[in-house]
């Protein structure tokens, strides 16, 4: 599947409280809510999408806020850290900003030559801001965060795995190249795609498996340009023995899913048609958008969903 994968498309996680989730990603991290819709399999739960101005693939963090639920327990077999890119020289700003917003788990680190600031999300989610070249990406300047400091999209993600070998092989099959290694972490990088290009595999042979819950990443999605590319990727994966779902219409992209050897659920999602297919860019994410099959039930659905502003 030479050059078909273009980096990350989105990362989807689980949250407890919808209002708190919305507040954190828009007010604390300054992302734009680019879509307010529902979980297509259970419309009493929101599906909230946060990203840059238009929800460019490679910038989109999405959540299912399920309501009161236990927190996930970190372990192997999952995405351990979701990493956002910020412009070089801005970690000082972010440190101060996140302290002011009472964000927990703040620690500055250097890893593979990159300056990072780790922090926790509202449900104990593991995040890091990584200083990187913004490389032509345009940020959304949200609440109190100027364009010169704002998050420009994902940098990448770190998986924690008991055995990283098979997942490393899969990433290479998907077009990623083996990059640097630091201790137990091996970096894979994809060139020629969007800027959300690194996947780090951290091997922990003796760690317990993760228990998914609030704050856990549910799945991670990789970008392809269009449906033709997606079908080629699907065929290549199936030829290699992966069990891949049929193509599913997610209204803003088409999706296929498969489980990887290390336990992480992968999605491959199209860059088309995008989040502006049913709303103007100026008002993106404001109105509740429903997939066609739920539209007759809008009134009942709206009554059951919490107010999130
Ligand atoms: Zn997804």
PDB file of C-alpha atoms and ligand atoms in Angstrom:
ATOM      1  CA  UNK A   1       0.000   0.000   0.000  1.00  0.00           C
ATOM      2  CA  UNK A   2       2.782   2.298  -1.068  1.00  0.00           C
ATOM      3  CA  UNK A   3       2.181   5.923   0.070  1.00  0.00           C
ATOM      4  CA  UNK A   4      -1.555   5.511   0.586  1.00  0.00           C
ATOM      5  CA  UNK A   5      -1.518   6.265   4.325  1.00  0.00           C
ATOM      6  CA  UNK A   6      -1.035   9.987   5.008  1.00  0.00           C
ATOM      7  CA  UNK A   7      -0.438  10.035   8.774  1.00  0.00           C
ATOM      8  CA  UNK A   8      -3.079  10.215  11.478  1.00  0.00           C
ATOM      9  CA  UNK A   9      -6.668  11.217  10.721  1.00  0.00           C
ATOM     10  CA  UNK A  10      -8.230  11.323  14.196  1.00  0.00           C
ATOM     11  CA  UNK A  11      -7.970   9.831  17.665  1.00  0.00           C
ATOM     12  CA  UNK A  12     -11.162   8.769  19.448  1.00  0.00           C
ATOM     13  CA  UNK A  13     -11.361   8.455  23.227  1.00  0.00           C
ATOM     14  CA  UNK A  14     -13.938   7.935  25.935  1.00  0.00           C
ATOM     15  CA  UNK A  15     -14.950  10.525  28.511  1.00  0.00           C
ATOM     16  CA  UNK A  16     -17.290  10.663  31.467  1.00  0.00           C
ATOM     17  CA  UNK A  17     -18.764  14.169  31.495  1.00  0.00           C
ATOM     18  CA  UNK A  18     -19.687  15.826  28.192  1.00  0.00           C
ATOM     19  CA  UNK A  19     -19.693  19.379  29.523  1.00  0.00           C
ATOM     20  CA  UNK A  20     -16.311  19.032  31.161  1.00  0.00           C
ATOM     21  CA  UNK A  21     -14.899  17.379  28.038  1.00  0.00           C
ATOM     22  CA  UNK A  22     -16.182  20.214  25.849  1.00  0.00           C
ATOM     23  CA  UNK A  23     -14.836  22.836  28.238  1.00  0.00           C
ATOM     24  CA  UNK A  24     -11.381  21.241  28.424  1.00  0.00           C
ATOM     25  CA  UNK A  25     -10.788  20.880  24.704  1.00  0.00           C
ATOM     26  CA  UNK A  26     -12.203  24.248  23.688  1.00  0.00           C
ATOM     27  CA  UNK A  27     -11.266  26.474  26.648  1.00  0.00           C
ATOM     28  CA  UNK A  28      -8.166  24.835  28.099  1.00  0.00           C
ATOM     29  CA  UNK A  29      -6.527  23.486  24.930  1.00  0.00           C
ATOM     30  CA  UNK A  30      -8.068  26.087  22.609  1.00  0.00           C
ATOM     31  CA  UNK A  31      -9.174  23.646  19.913  1.00  0.00           C
ATOM     32  CA  UNK A  32     -12.271  24.340  17.860  1.00  0.00           C
ATOM     33  CA  UNK A  33     -15.272  22.073  18.243  1.00  0.00           C
ATOM     34  CA  UNK A  34     -15.765  21.182  14.590  1.00  0.00           C
ATOM     35  CA  UNK A  35     -18.697  18.814  14.974  1.00  0.00           C
ATOM     36  CA  UNK A  36     -21.399  18.103  17.507  1.00  0.00           C
ATOM     37  CA  UNK A  37     -23.097  14.861  16.590  1.00  0.00           C
ATOM     38  CA  UNK A  38     -24.038  11.568  18.277  1.00  0.00           C
ATOM     39  CA  UNK A  39     -22.476   8.144  18.514  1.00  0.00           C
ATOM     40  CA  UNK A  40     -23.869   6.500  15.360  1.00  0.00           C
ATOM     41  CA  UNK A  41     -24.489   3.258  17.302  1.00  0.00           C
ATOM     42  CA  UNK A  42     -26.019   4.857  20.415  1.00  0.00           C
ATOM     43  CA  UNK A  43     -27.547   8.276  19.782  1.00  0.00           C
ATOM     44  CA  UNK A  44     -28.045   9.047  23.485  1.00  0.00           C
ATOM     45  CA  UNK A  45     -24.277   9.678  23.604  1.00  0.00           C
ATOM     46  CA  UNK A  46     -22.592  12.626  21.898  1.00  0.00           C
ATOM     47  CA  UNK A  47     -19.746  12.288  19.449  1.00  0.00           C
ATOM     48  CA  UNK A  48     -17.741  15.490  19.816  1.00  0.00           C
ATOM     49  CA  UNK A  49     -14.958  16.426  17.413  1.00  0.00           C
ATOM     50  CA  UNK A  50     -12.266  19.016  18.214  1.00  0.00           C
ATOM     51  CA  UNK A  51      -9.572  20.232  15.825  1.00  0.00           C
ATOM     52  CA  UNK A  52      -8.272  23.160  13.813  1.00  0.00           C
ATOM     53  CA  UNK A  53     -10.539  25.601  11.975  1.00  0.00           C
ATOM     54  CA  UNK A  54     -12.005  23.033   9.571  1.00  0.00           C
ATOM     55  CA  UNK A  55     -11.068  19.779  11.301  1.00  0.00           C
ATOM     56  CA  UNK A  56      -8.191  18.999   8.962  1.00  0.00           C
ATOM     57  CA  UNK A  57      -7.346  15.276   9.078  1.00  0.00           C
ATOM     58  CA  UNK A  58      -4.382  14.931  11.417  1.00  0.00           C
ATOM     59  CA  UNK A  59      -5.815  17.479  13.864  1.00  0.00           C
ATOM     60  CA  UNK A  60      -9.035  15.863  15.059  1.00  0.00           C
ATOM     61  CA  UNK A  61      -9.477  14.614  18.627  1.00  0.00           C
ATOM     62  CA  UNK A  62     -12.888  13.025  19.109  1.00  0.00           C
ATOM     63  CA  UNK A  63     -14.796  11.875  22.189  1.00  0.00           C
ATOM     64  CA  UNK A  64     -17.679   9.720  23.265  1.00  0.00           C
ATOM     65  CA  UNK A  65     -18.742  11.218  26.612  1.00  0.00           C
ATOM     66  CA  UNK A  66     -20.656   8.262  28.046  1.00  0.00           C
ATOM     67  CA  UNK A  67     -21.640   9.859  31.353  1.00  0.00           C
ATOM     68  CA  UNK A  68     -20.565   8.484  34.722  1.00  0.00           C
ATOM     69  CA  UNK A  69     -18.187   5.569  34.137  1.00  0.00           C
ATOM     70  CA  UNK A  70     -15.004   4.258  35.769  1.00  0.00           C
ATOM     71  CA  UNK A  71     -11.699   5.637  34.590  1.00  0.00           C
ATOM     72  CA  UNK A  72      -9.575   3.459  32.361  1.00  0.00           C
ATOM     73  CA  UNK A  73      -6.529   1.774  33.820  1.00  0.00           C
ATOM     74  CA  UNK A  74      -3.367   2.397  31.828  1.00  0.00           C
ATOM     75  CA  UNK A  75      -1.498  -0.635  30.593  1.00  0.00           C
ATOM     76  CA  UNK A  76      -0.342  -2.418  27.470  1.00  0.00           C
ATOM     77  CA  UNK A  77      -2.434  -2.964  24.368  1.00  0.00           C
ATOM     78  CA  UNK A  78      -3.552   0.630  23.937  1.00  0.00           C
ATOM     79  CA  UNK A  79      -2.584   4.102  22.813  1.00  0.00           C
ATOM     80  CA  UNK A  80      -0.721   5.325  25.898  1.00  0.00           C
ATOM     81  CA  UNK A  81      -0.098   8.969  24.962  1.00  0.00           C
ATOM     82  CA  UNK A  82      -1.780  11.225  22.410  1.00  0.00           C
ATOM     83  CA  UNK A  83       0.619  13.953  21.294  1.00  0.00           C
ATOM     84  CA  UNK A  84      -0.263  17.397  19.956  1.00  0.00           C
ATOM     85  CA  UNK A  85       2.211  19.619  18.082  1.00  0.00           C
ATOM     86  CA  UNK A  86       2.824  23.203  19.178  1.00  0.00           C
ATOM     87  CA  UNK A  87       5.230  25.744  17.614  1.00  0.00           C
ATOM     88  CA  UNK A  88       8.838  25.743  18.786  1.00  0.00           C
ATOM     89  CA  UNK A  89       9.513  27.923  21.827  1.00  0.00           C
ATOM     90  CA  UNK A  90       5.945  27.801  23.182  1.00  0.00           C
ATOM     91  CA  UNK A  91       6.194  25.216  25.966  1.00  0.00           C
ATOM     92  CA  UNK A  92       6.847  27.981  28.517  1.00  0.00           C
ATOM     93  CA  UNK A  93       3.549  29.610  27.547  1.00  0.00           C
ATOM     94  CA  UNK A  94       1.756  26.278  27.757  1.00  0.00           C
ATOM     95  CA  UNK A  95       3.258  25.377  31.128  1.00  0.00           C
ATOM     96  CA  UNK A  96       1.937  28.628  32.590  1.00  0.00           C
ATOM     97  CA  UNK A  97      -1.420  28.358  30.816  1.00  0.00           C
ATOM     98  CA  UNK A  98      -2.051  24.786  31.964  1.00  0.00           C
ATOM     99  CA  UNK A  99      -1.053  25.650  35.553  1.00  0.00           C
ATOM    100  CA  UNK A 100      -3.557  28.524  35.475  1.00  0.00           C
ATOM    101  CA  UNK A 101      -6.230  26.099  34.278  1.00  0.00           C
ATOM    102  CA  UNK A 102      -5.410  23.651  37.105  1.00  0.00           C
ATOM    103  CA  UNK A 103      -4.357  20.887  34.718  1.00  0.00           C
ATOM    104  CA  UNK A 104      -2.678  17.966  36.493  1.00  0.00           C
ATOM    105  CA  UNK A 105       0.241  15.712  35.614  1.00  0.00           C
ATOM    106  CA  UNK A 106       2.403  18.483  34.127  1.00  0.00           C
ATOM    107  CA  UNK A 107       5.989  17.464  33.464  1.00  0.00           C
ATOM    108  CA  UNK A 108       8.533  18.735  30.987  1.00  0.00           C
ATOM    109  CA  UNK A 109      10.642  16.135  29.235  1.00  0.00           C
ATOM    110  CA  UNK A 110      12.996  15.787  26.298  1.00  0.00           C
ATOM    111  CA  UNK A 111      12.584  12.733  24.130  1.00  0.00           C
ATOM    112  CA  UNK A 112      14.356  11.936  20.840  1.00  0.00           C
ATOM    113  CA  UNK A 113      15.578  15.530  20.760  1.00  0.00           C
ATOM    114  CA  UNK A 114      12.076  17.004  21.128  1.00  0.00           C
ATOM    115  CA  UNK A 115      10.857  19.162  24.015  1.00  0.00           C
ATOM    116  CA  UNK A 116       7.592  17.907  25.433  1.00  0.00           C
ATOM    117  CA  UNK A 117       5.117  18.837  28.114  1.00  0.00           C
ATOM    118  CA  UNK A 118       3.086  15.914  29.425  1.00  0.00           C
ATOM    119  CA  UNK A 119      -0.287  16.530  31.077  1.00  0.00           C
ATOM    120  CA  UNK A 120      -3.508  14.768  32.036  1.00  0.00           C
ATOM    121  CA  UNK A 121      -6.941  15.227  30.531  1.00  0.00           C
ATOM    122  CA  UNK A 122     -10.125  15.544  32.609  1.00  0.00           C
ATOM    123  CA  UNK A 123     -10.524  11.755  32.887  1.00  0.00           C
ATOM    124  CA  UNK A 124      -6.825  11.045  33.442  1.00  0.00           C
ATOM    125  CA  UNK A 125      -6.184  10.878  29.683  1.00  0.00           C
ATOM    126  CA  UNK A 126      -2.458  10.973  28.869  1.00  0.00           C
ATOM    127  CA  UNK A 127      -1.436  13.816  26.584  1.00  0.00           C
ATOM    128  CA  UNK A 128       1.740  15.604  25.588  1.00  0.00           C
ATOM    129  CA  UNK A 129       2.451  18.833  23.757  1.00  0.00           C
ATOM    130  CA  UNK A 130       5.520  18.471  21.567  1.00  0.00           C
ATOM    131  CA  UNK A 131       7.433  21.383  20.064  1.00  0.00           C
ATOM    132  CA  UNK A 132       7.603  20.867  16.317  1.00  0.00           C
ATOM    133  CA  UNK A 133       7.874  22.807  13.081  1.00  0.00           C
ATOM    134  CA  UNK A 134       4.289  23.937  12.312  1.00  0.00           C
ATOM    135  CA  UNK A 135       5.101  23.146   8.670  1.00  0.00           C
ATOM    136  CA  UNK A 136       2.351  25.077   6.948  1.00  0.00           C
ATOM    137  CA  UNK A 137      -0.357  23.976   9.367  1.00  0.00           C
ATOM    138  CA  UNK A 138      -2.797  26.624  10.543  1.00  0.00           C
ATOM    139  CA  UNK A 139      -4.049  26.645  14.078  1.00  0.00           C
ATOM    140  CA  UNK A 140      -7.397  27.717  15.448  1.00  0.00           C
ATOM    141  CA  UNK A 141      -6.874  30.518  17.925  1.00  0.00           C
ATOM    142  CA  UNK A 142      -9.194  29.637  20.734  1.00  0.00           C
ATOM    143  CA  UNK A 143      -9.884  31.152  24.129  1.00  0.00           C
ATOM    144  CA  UNK A 144      -6.847  33.121  25.291  1.00  0.00           C
ATOM    145  CA  UNK A 145      -4.468  31.191  23.048  1.00  0.00           C
ATOM    146  CA  UNK A 146      -3.021  33.120  20.127  1.00  0.00           C
ATOM    147  CA  UNK A 147      -2.210  31.687  16.735  1.00  0.00           C
ATOM    148  CA  UNK A 148       1.514  31.781  17.536  1.00  0.00           C
ATOM    149  CA  UNK A 149       1.100  29.373  20.454  1.00  0.00           C
ATOM    150  CA  UNK A 150      -1.907  27.296  19.463  1.00  0.00           C
ATOM    151  CA  UNK A 151      -1.930  23.557  18.874  1.00  0.00           C
ATOM    152  CA  UNK A 152      -1.512  22.915  15.140  1.00  0.00           C
ATOM    153  CA  UNK A 153      -2.721  19.306  15.111  1.00  0.00           C
ATOM    154  CA  UNK A 154      -1.384  15.973  16.231  1.00  0.00           C
ATOM    155  CA  UNK A 155       2.315  15.269  16.426  1.00  0.00           C
ATOM    156  CA  UNK A 156       1.710  11.543  16.775  1.00  0.00           C
ATOM    157  CA  UNK A 157       0.928   8.906  19.351  1.00  0.00           C
ATOM    158  CA  UNK A 158       2.694   6.456  21.607  1.00  0.00           C
ATOM    159  CA  UNK A 159       1.387   2.924  21.937  1.00  0.00           C
ATOM    160  CA  UNK A 160       2.244   0.732  24.922  1.00  0.00           C
ATOM    161  CA  UNK A 161       2.601  -2.904  23.948  1.00  0.00           C
ATOM    162  CA  UNK A 162       3.760  -6.107  25.577  1.00  0.00           C
ATOM    163  CA  UNK A 163       5.514  -7.051  22.313  1.00  0.00           C
ATOM    164  CA  UNK A 164       6.048  -4.352  19.704  1.00  0.00           C
ATOM    165  CA  UNK A 165       7.400  -6.505  16.855  1.00  0.00           C
ATOM    166  CA  UNK A 166       4.174  -7.364  15.010  1.00  0.00           C
ATOM    167  CA  UNK A 167       2.781  -3.827  15.313  1.00  0.00           C
ATOM    168  CA  UNK A 168       6.095  -2.455  14.012  1.00  0.00           C
ATOM    169  CA  UNK A 169       5.828  -4.773  11.008  1.00  0.00           C
ATOM    170  CA  UNK A 170       2.257  -3.649  10.408  1.00  0.00           C
ATOM    171  CA  UNK A 171       3.259   0.035  10.514  1.00  0.00           C
ATOM    172  CA  UNK A 172       6.007  -0.644   7.980  1.00  0.00           C
ATOM    173  CA  UNK A 173       3.492  -2.462   5.801  1.00  0.00           C
ATOM    174  CA  UNK A 174       1.328   0.681   6.037  1.00  0.00           C
ATOM    175  CA  UNK A 175       4.237   2.812   4.775  1.00  0.00           C
ATOM    176  CA  UNK A 176       5.876   3.916   8.025  1.00  0.00           C
ATOM    177  CA  UNK A 177       9.669   3.839   8.227  1.00  0.00           C
ATOM    178  CA  UNK A 178      11.649   2.680  11.204  1.00  0.00           C
ATOM    179  CA  UNK A 179      13.192   5.798  12.754  1.00  0.00           C
ATOM    180  CA  UNK A 180      15.036   6.249  16.051  1.00  0.00           C
ATOM    181  CA  UNK A 181      15.049   4.201  19.229  1.00  0.00           C
ATOM    182  CA  UNK A 182      15.361   5.476  22.793  1.00  0.00           C
ATOM    183  CA  UNK A 183      15.370   2.779  25.450  1.00  0.00           C
ATOM    184  CA  UNK A 184      12.210   0.710  25.139  1.00  0.00           C
ATOM    185  CA  UNK A 185      10.630   3.117  22.626  1.00  0.00           C
ATOM    186  CA  UNK A 186      10.982   2.753  18.863  1.00  0.00           C
ATOM    187  CA  UNK A 187       9.771   5.524  16.603  1.00  0.00           C
ATOM    188  CA  UNK A 188       8.112   4.996  13.234  1.00  0.00           C
ATOM    189  CA  UNK A 189       7.587   7.903  10.909  1.00  0.00           C
ATOM    190  CA  UNK A 190       5.679   8.403   7.676  1.00  0.00           C
ATOM    191  CA  UNK A 191       6.885  10.850   5.036  1.00  0.00           C
ATOM    192  CA  UNK A 192       4.910  12.556   2.319  1.00  0.00           C
ATOM    193  CA  UNK A 193       1.655  12.732   4.243  1.00  0.00           C
ATOM    194  CA  UNK A 194       0.186  15.203   6.694  1.00  0.00           C
ATOM    195  CA  UNK A 195       2.287  16.400   9.627  1.00  0.00           C
ATOM    196  CA  UNK A 196       0.779  13.948  12.162  1.00  0.00           C
ATOM    197  CA  UNK A 197       3.487  11.527  11.241  1.00  0.00           C
ATOM    198  CA  UNK A 198       5.066   9.707  14.176  1.00  0.00           C
ATOM    199  CA  UNK A 199       4.052   6.542  15.993  1.00  0.00           C
ATOM    200  CA  UNK A 200       6.198   5.504  18.946  1.00  0.00           C
ATOM    201  CA  UNK A 201       6.004   1.930  20.161  1.00  0.00           C
ATOM    202  CA  UNK A 202       6.897   1.481  23.816  1.00  0.00           C
ATOM    203  CA  UNK A 203       7.533  -2.123  24.734  1.00  0.00           C
ATOM    204  CA  UNK A 204       6.655  -3.238  28.280  1.00  0.00           C
ATOM    205  CA  UNK A 205       6.945  -7.036  28.327  1.00  0.00           C
ATOM    206  CA  UNK A 206       5.795  -7.448  31.929  1.00  0.00           C
ATOM    207  CA  UNK A 207       3.063  -4.827  32.187  1.00  0.00           C
ATOM    208  CA  UNK A 208      -0.617  -5.593  32.732  1.00  0.00           C
ATOM    209  CA  UNK A 209      -3.141  -5.098  29.981  1.00  0.00           C
ATOM    210  CA  UNK A 210      -5.013  -1.821  29.977  1.00  0.00           C
ATOM    211  CA  UNK A 211      -8.629  -1.705  31.124  1.00  0.00           C
ATOM    212  CA  UNK A 212     -10.564   0.684  28.952  1.00  0.00           C
ATOM    213  CA  UNK A 213     -12.697   3.338  30.594  1.00  0.00           C
ATOM    214  CA  UNK A 214     -13.019   7.107  30.768  1.00  0.00           C
ATOM    215  CA  UNK A 215      -9.800   8.700  29.553  1.00  0.00           C
ATOM    216  CA  UNK A 216      -8.811   5.718  27.391  1.00  0.00           C
ATOM    217  CA  UNK A 217      -8.243   5.955  23.665  1.00  0.00           C
ATOM    218  CA  UNK A 218     -10.871   3.818  21.965  1.00  0.00           C
ATOM    219  CA  UNK A 219      -9.206   3.690  18.540  1.00  0.00           C
ATOM    220  CA  UNK A 220      -6.762   5.579  16.373  1.00  0.00           C
ATOM    221  CA  UNK A 221      -7.499   6.490  12.759  1.00  0.00           C
ATOM    222  CA  UNK A 222      -5.056   6.842   9.874  1.00  0.00           C
ATOM    223  CA  UNK A 223      -5.776   9.072   6.893  1.00  0.00           C
ATOM    224  CA  UNK A 224      -6.145   8.136   3.243  1.00  0.00           C
ATOM    225  CA  UNK A 225      -7.012  10.623   0.522  1.00  0.00           C
ATOM    226  CA  UNK A 226     -10.210   9.069  -0.812  1.00  0.00           C
ATOM    227  CA  UNK A 227     -12.385   5.991  -1.076  1.00  0.00           C
ATOM    228  CA  UNK A 228     -10.343   4.477  -3.913  1.00  0.00           C
ATOM    229  CA  UNK A 229      -7.204   4.571  -1.751  1.00  0.00           C
ATOM    230  CA  UNK A 230      -9.180   3.161   1.177  1.00  0.00           C
ATOM    231  CA  UNK A 231     -10.305   0.152  -0.877  1.00  0.00           C
ATOM    232  CA  UNK A 232      -6.701  -0.528  -1.895  1.00  0.00           C
ATOM    233  CA  UNK A 233      -5.617  -0.387   1.761  1.00  0.00           C
ATOM    234  CA  UNK A 234      -8.488  -2.670   2.773  1.00  0.00           C
ATOM    235  CA  UNK A 235      -7.578  -5.215   0.120  1.00  0.00           C
ATOM    236  CA  UNK A 236      -3.886  -5.161   1.040  1.00  0.00           C
ATOM    237  CA  UNK A 237      -4.697  -5.678   4.734  1.00  0.00           C
ATOM    238  CA  UNK A 238      -7.110  -8.530   4.009  1.00  0.00           C
ATOM    239  CA  UNK A 239      -4.525 -10.191   1.716  1.00  0.00           C
ATOM    240  CA  UNK A 240      -2.148 -10.120   4.688  1.00  0.00           C
ATOM    241  CA  UNK A 241      -4.714 -11.841   6.897  1.00  0.00           C
ATOM    242  CA  UNK A 242      -6.296  -8.926   8.768  1.00  0.00           C
ATOM    243  CA  UNK A 243     -10.024  -9.017   9.351  1.00  0.00           C
ATOM    244  CA  UNK A 244     -11.213  -5.624   8.221  1.00  0.00           C
ATOM    245  CA  UNK A 245     -14.782  -4.299   8.484  1.00  0.00           C
ATOM    246  CA  UNK A 246     -16.696  -3.246   5.383  1.00  0.00           C
ATOM    247  CA  UNK A 247     -16.550   0.456   4.541  1.00  0.00           C
ATOM    248  CA  UNK A 248     -18.803   2.406   6.931  1.00  0.00           C
ATOM    249  CA  UNK A 249     -20.203   5.861   6.166  1.00  0.00           C
ATOM    250  CA  UNK A 250     -19.433   8.207   9.068  1.00  0.00           C
ATOM    251  CA  UNK A 251     -20.986  11.229   7.293  1.00  0.00           C
ATOM    252  CA  UNK A 252     -17.733  13.252   7.450  1.00  0.00           C
ATOM    253  CA  UNK A 253     -15.439  10.428   6.274  1.00  0.00           C
ATOM    254  CA  UNK A 254     -15.648   6.779   5.333  1.00  0.00           C
ATOM    255  CA  UNK A 255     -14.136   4.313   7.784  1.00  0.00           C
ATOM    256  CA  UNK A 256     -12.790   0.769   7.977  1.00  0.00           C
ATOM    257  CA  UNK A 257     -11.611  -0.816  11.228  1.00  0.00           C
ATOM    258  CA  UNK A 258      -9.381  -3.707  12.242  1.00  0.00           C
ATOM    259  CA  UNK A 259      -7.723  -4.979  15.403  1.00  0.00           C
ATOM    260  CA  UNK A 260      -3.927  -5.005  15.424  1.00  0.00           C
ATOM    261  CA  UNK A 261      -1.668  -7.700  16.919  1.00  0.00           C
ATOM    262  CA  UNK A 262      -0.792  -5.520  19.932  1.00  0.00           C
ATOM    263  CA  UNK A 263      -4.471  -4.940  20.767  1.00  0.00           C
ATOM    264  CA  UNK A 264      -4.914  -1.370  19.491  1.00  0.00           C
ATOM    265  CA  UNK A 265      -7.923  -0.821  17.202  1.00  0.00           C
ATOM    266  CA  UNK A 266      -6.944   0.877  13.949  1.00  0.00           C
ATOM    267  CA  UNK A 267      -9.257   2.757  11.659  1.00  0.00           C
ATOM    268  CA  UNK A 268      -8.459   3.960   8.160  1.00  0.00           C
ATOM    269  CA  UNK A 269     -10.524   7.058   7.348  1.00  0.00           C
ATOM    270  CA  UNK A 270     -10.845   9.139   4.192  1.00  0.00           C
ATOM    271  CA  UNK A 271      -9.948  12.824   3.986  1.00  0.00           C
ATOM    272  CA  UNK A 272     -13.197  13.293   2.032  1.00  0.00           C
ATOM    273  CA  UNK A 273     -15.856  14.675   2.373  1.00  0.00           C
ATOM    274  CA  UNK A 274     -14.829  16.612   5.533  1.00  0.00           C
ATOM    275  CA  UNK A 275     -16.616  18.347   8.386  1.00  0.00           C
ATOM    276  CA  UNK A 276     -17.920  21.242   6.299  1.00  0.00           C
ATOM    277  CA  UNK A 277     -20.191  19.019   4.222  1.00  0.00           C
ATOM    278  CA  UNK A 278     -23.289  19.949   6.250  1.00  0.00           C
ATOM    279  CA  UNK A 279     -22.335  23.260   7.922  1.00  0.00           C
ATOM    280  CA  UNK A 280     -20.673  26.529   6.937  1.00  0.00           C
ATOM    281  CA  UNK A 281     -17.083  26.854   8.087  1.00  0.00           C
ATOM    282  CA  UNK A 282     -18.094  29.930  10.122  1.00  0.00           C
ATOM    283  CA  UNK A 283     -20.582  27.986  12.277  1.00  0.00           C
ATOM    284  CA  UNK A 284     -18.866  24.593  12.315  1.00  0.00           C
ATOM    285  CA  UNK A 285     -19.620  22.492  15.389  1.00  0.00           C
ATOM    286  CA  UNK A 286     -22.377  24.703  16.782  1.00  0.00           C
ATOM    287  CA  UNK A 287     -25.607  22.881  15.860  1.00  0.00           C
ATOM    288  CA  UNK A 288     -26.375  19.257  16.721  1.00  0.00           C
ATOM    289  CA  UNK A 289     -25.972  17.277  13.501  1.00  0.00           C
ATOM    290  CA  UNK A 290     -27.640  13.884  13.205  1.00  0.00           C
ATOM    291  CA  UNK A 291     -27.040  11.098  10.714  1.00  0.00           C
ATOM    292  CA  UNK A 292     -30.002  10.591   8.422  1.00  0.00           C
ATOM    293  CA  UNK A 293     -31.468   7.583  10.239  1.00  0.00           C
ATOM    294  CA  UNK A 294     -31.838   9.519  13.510  1.00  0.00           C
ATOM    295  CA  UNK A 295     -33.246  12.709  12.042  1.00  0.00           C
ATOM    296  CA  UNK A 296     -36.909  11.712  12.615  1.00  0.00           C
ATOM    297  CA  UNK A 297     -36.073  11.364  16.354  1.00  0.00           C
ATOM    298  CA  UNK A 298     -34.297  14.695  16.789  1.00  0.00           C
ATOM    299  CA  UNK A 299     -36.622  15.927  19.510  1.00  0.00           C
ATOM    300  CA  UNK A 300     -36.264  12.820  21.720  1.00  0.00           C
ATOM    301  CA  UNK A 301     -32.495  12.705  21.117  1.00  0.00           C
ATOM    302  CA  UNK A 302     -32.017  16.358  22.035  1.00  0.00           C
ATOM    303  CA  UNK A 303     -33.955  15.853  25.264  1.00  0.00           C
ATOM    304  CA  UNK A 304     -31.649  13.043  26.377  1.00  0.00           C
ATOM    305  CA  UNK A 305     -28.370  14.776  25.582  1.00  0.00           C
ATOM    306  CA  UNK A 306     -26.812  16.982  28.273  1.00  0.00           C
ATOM    307  CA  UNK A 307     -26.404  20.702  27.660  1.00  0.00           C
ATOM    308  CA  UNK A 308     -22.769  21.400  26.820  1.00  0.00           C
ATOM    309  CA  UNK A 309     -22.825  25.035  25.576  1.00  0.00           C
TER     310      UNK A 309
HETATM  311 ZN1  LIG B   1     -12.854   6.849  14.362  1.00  0.00          ZN
END
